[in-house]
C-alpha positions as a printed NumPy array, in Angstrom:
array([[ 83.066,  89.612, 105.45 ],
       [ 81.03 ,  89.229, 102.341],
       [ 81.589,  90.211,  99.272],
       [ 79.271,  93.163,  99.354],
       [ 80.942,  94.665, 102.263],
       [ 84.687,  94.342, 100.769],
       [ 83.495,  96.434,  97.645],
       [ 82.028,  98.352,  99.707],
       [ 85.12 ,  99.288, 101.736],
       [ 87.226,  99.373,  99.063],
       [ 85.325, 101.827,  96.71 ],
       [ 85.354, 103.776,  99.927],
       [ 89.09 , 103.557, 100.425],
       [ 89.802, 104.384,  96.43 ],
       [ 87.832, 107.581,  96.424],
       [ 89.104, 108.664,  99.662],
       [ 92.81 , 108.078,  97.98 ],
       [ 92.117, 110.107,  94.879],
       [ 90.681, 112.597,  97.016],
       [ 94.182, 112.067,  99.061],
       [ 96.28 , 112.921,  95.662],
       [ 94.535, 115.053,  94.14 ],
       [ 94.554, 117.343,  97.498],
       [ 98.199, 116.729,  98.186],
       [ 98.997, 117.559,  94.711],
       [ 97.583, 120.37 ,  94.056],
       [ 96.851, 122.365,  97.044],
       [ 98.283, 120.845, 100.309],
       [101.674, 120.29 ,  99.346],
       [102.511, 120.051,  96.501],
       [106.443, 119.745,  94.892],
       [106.158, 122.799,  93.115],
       [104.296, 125.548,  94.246],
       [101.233, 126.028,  92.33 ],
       [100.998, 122.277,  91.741],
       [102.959, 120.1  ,  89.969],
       [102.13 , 116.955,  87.209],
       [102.398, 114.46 ,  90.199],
       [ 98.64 , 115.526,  90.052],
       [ 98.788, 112.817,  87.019],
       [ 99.351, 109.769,  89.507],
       [ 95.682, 109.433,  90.428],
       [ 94.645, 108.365,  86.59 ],
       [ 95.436, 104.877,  87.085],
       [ 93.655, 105.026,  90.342],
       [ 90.836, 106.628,  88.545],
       [ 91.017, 103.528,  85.912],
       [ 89.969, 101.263,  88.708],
       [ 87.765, 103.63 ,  90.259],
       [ 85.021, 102.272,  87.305],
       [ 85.359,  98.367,  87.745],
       [ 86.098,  98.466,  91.989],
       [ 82.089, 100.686,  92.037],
       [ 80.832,  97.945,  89.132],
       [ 82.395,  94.872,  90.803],
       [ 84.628,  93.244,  88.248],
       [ 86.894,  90.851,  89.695],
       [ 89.652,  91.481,  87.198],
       [ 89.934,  94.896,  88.339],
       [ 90.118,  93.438,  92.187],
       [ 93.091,  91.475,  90.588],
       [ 95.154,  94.062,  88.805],
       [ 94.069,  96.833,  90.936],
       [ 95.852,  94.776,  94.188],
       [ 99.18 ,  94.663,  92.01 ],
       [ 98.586,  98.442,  91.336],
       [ 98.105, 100.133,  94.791],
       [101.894,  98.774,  95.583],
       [103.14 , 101.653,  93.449],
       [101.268, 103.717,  96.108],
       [102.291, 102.549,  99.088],
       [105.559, 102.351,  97.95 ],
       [105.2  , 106.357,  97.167],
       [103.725, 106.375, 101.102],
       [106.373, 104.809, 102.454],
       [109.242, 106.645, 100.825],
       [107.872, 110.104, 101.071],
       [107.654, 109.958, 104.82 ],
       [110.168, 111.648, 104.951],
       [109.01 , 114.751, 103.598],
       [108.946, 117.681, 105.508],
       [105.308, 118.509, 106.979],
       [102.51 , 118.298, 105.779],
       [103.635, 116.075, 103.166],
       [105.243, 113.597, 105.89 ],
       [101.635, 113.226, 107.567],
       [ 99.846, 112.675, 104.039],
       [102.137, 110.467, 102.841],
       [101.836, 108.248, 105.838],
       [ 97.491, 108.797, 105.067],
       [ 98.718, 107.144, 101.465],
       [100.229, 104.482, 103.057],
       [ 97.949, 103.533, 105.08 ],
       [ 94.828, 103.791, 102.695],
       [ 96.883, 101.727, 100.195],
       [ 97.067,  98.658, 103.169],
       [ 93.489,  98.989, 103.552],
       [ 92.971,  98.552,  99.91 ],
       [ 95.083,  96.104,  99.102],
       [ 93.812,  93.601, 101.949],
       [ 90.07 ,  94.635, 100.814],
       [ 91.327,  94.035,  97.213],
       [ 92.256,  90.729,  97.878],
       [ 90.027,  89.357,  99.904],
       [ 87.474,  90.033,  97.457],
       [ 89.637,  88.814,  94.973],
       [ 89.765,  85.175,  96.885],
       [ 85.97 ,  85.244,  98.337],
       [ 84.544,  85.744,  94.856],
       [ 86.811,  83.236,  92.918],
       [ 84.526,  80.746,  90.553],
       [ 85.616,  77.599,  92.805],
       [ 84.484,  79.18 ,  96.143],
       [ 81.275,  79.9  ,  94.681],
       [ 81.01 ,  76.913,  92.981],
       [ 81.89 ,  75.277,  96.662],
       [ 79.241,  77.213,  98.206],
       [ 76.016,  76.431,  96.328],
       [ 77.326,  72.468,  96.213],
       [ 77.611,  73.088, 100.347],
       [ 73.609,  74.555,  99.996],
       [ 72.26 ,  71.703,  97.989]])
């Protein structure tokens, strides 16, 4: 895949999981009813949300280290009773998606690939 694409896919996967939290949080099901500060776990994700749309590499990097948290949070909360089981599971799986778009970019776009490419055009 290029490079294009993976930023493509994961902007697409980052929105859709702030769109994830921030309905789980406060409407779906949250804790507490009437919403609870869990809402506050989508501000790193909204952090990354700038450089994944602009491209930065670094924020491929940190961001792949990042999303762990979230699958982690996935995986445990599975457990929860429904709805929260079925979105949790949603978290999980967006965060895989991420992370292997994440990284791929990550390796496709490093300085000695690209420097490997344009010697491989000349």
């Amino acid at each position: 895949m290029t490079p294009k694409t993976l930023s493509l896919i994961a902007s697409i996967t980052l929105l859709a999981l702030i769109a994830l939290c921030l309905a789980w949080e406060a409407i779906l099901a949250p804790l507490r009813p009437g919403g609870s500060w869990m809402i506050l776990k989508v501000l790193p994700l909204m952090v990354a949300l700038f450089g994944i749309l602009r491209g930065k590499r670094y924020t491929y990097q940190w961001s792949s280290m990042m999303i762990l948290l979230y699958l982690t949070e996935g995986v445990v909360r599975t457990n929860d009773p429904a709805p929260g089981n079925a979105l949790a599971l949603a978290e999980a799986v967006l965060s895989v998606i991420f992370f292997v778009v994440v990284v791929l970019y990550a390796r496709n776009t490093a300085p000695s690939r690209l420097a490997r490419a344009s010697d491989n055009e000349a």
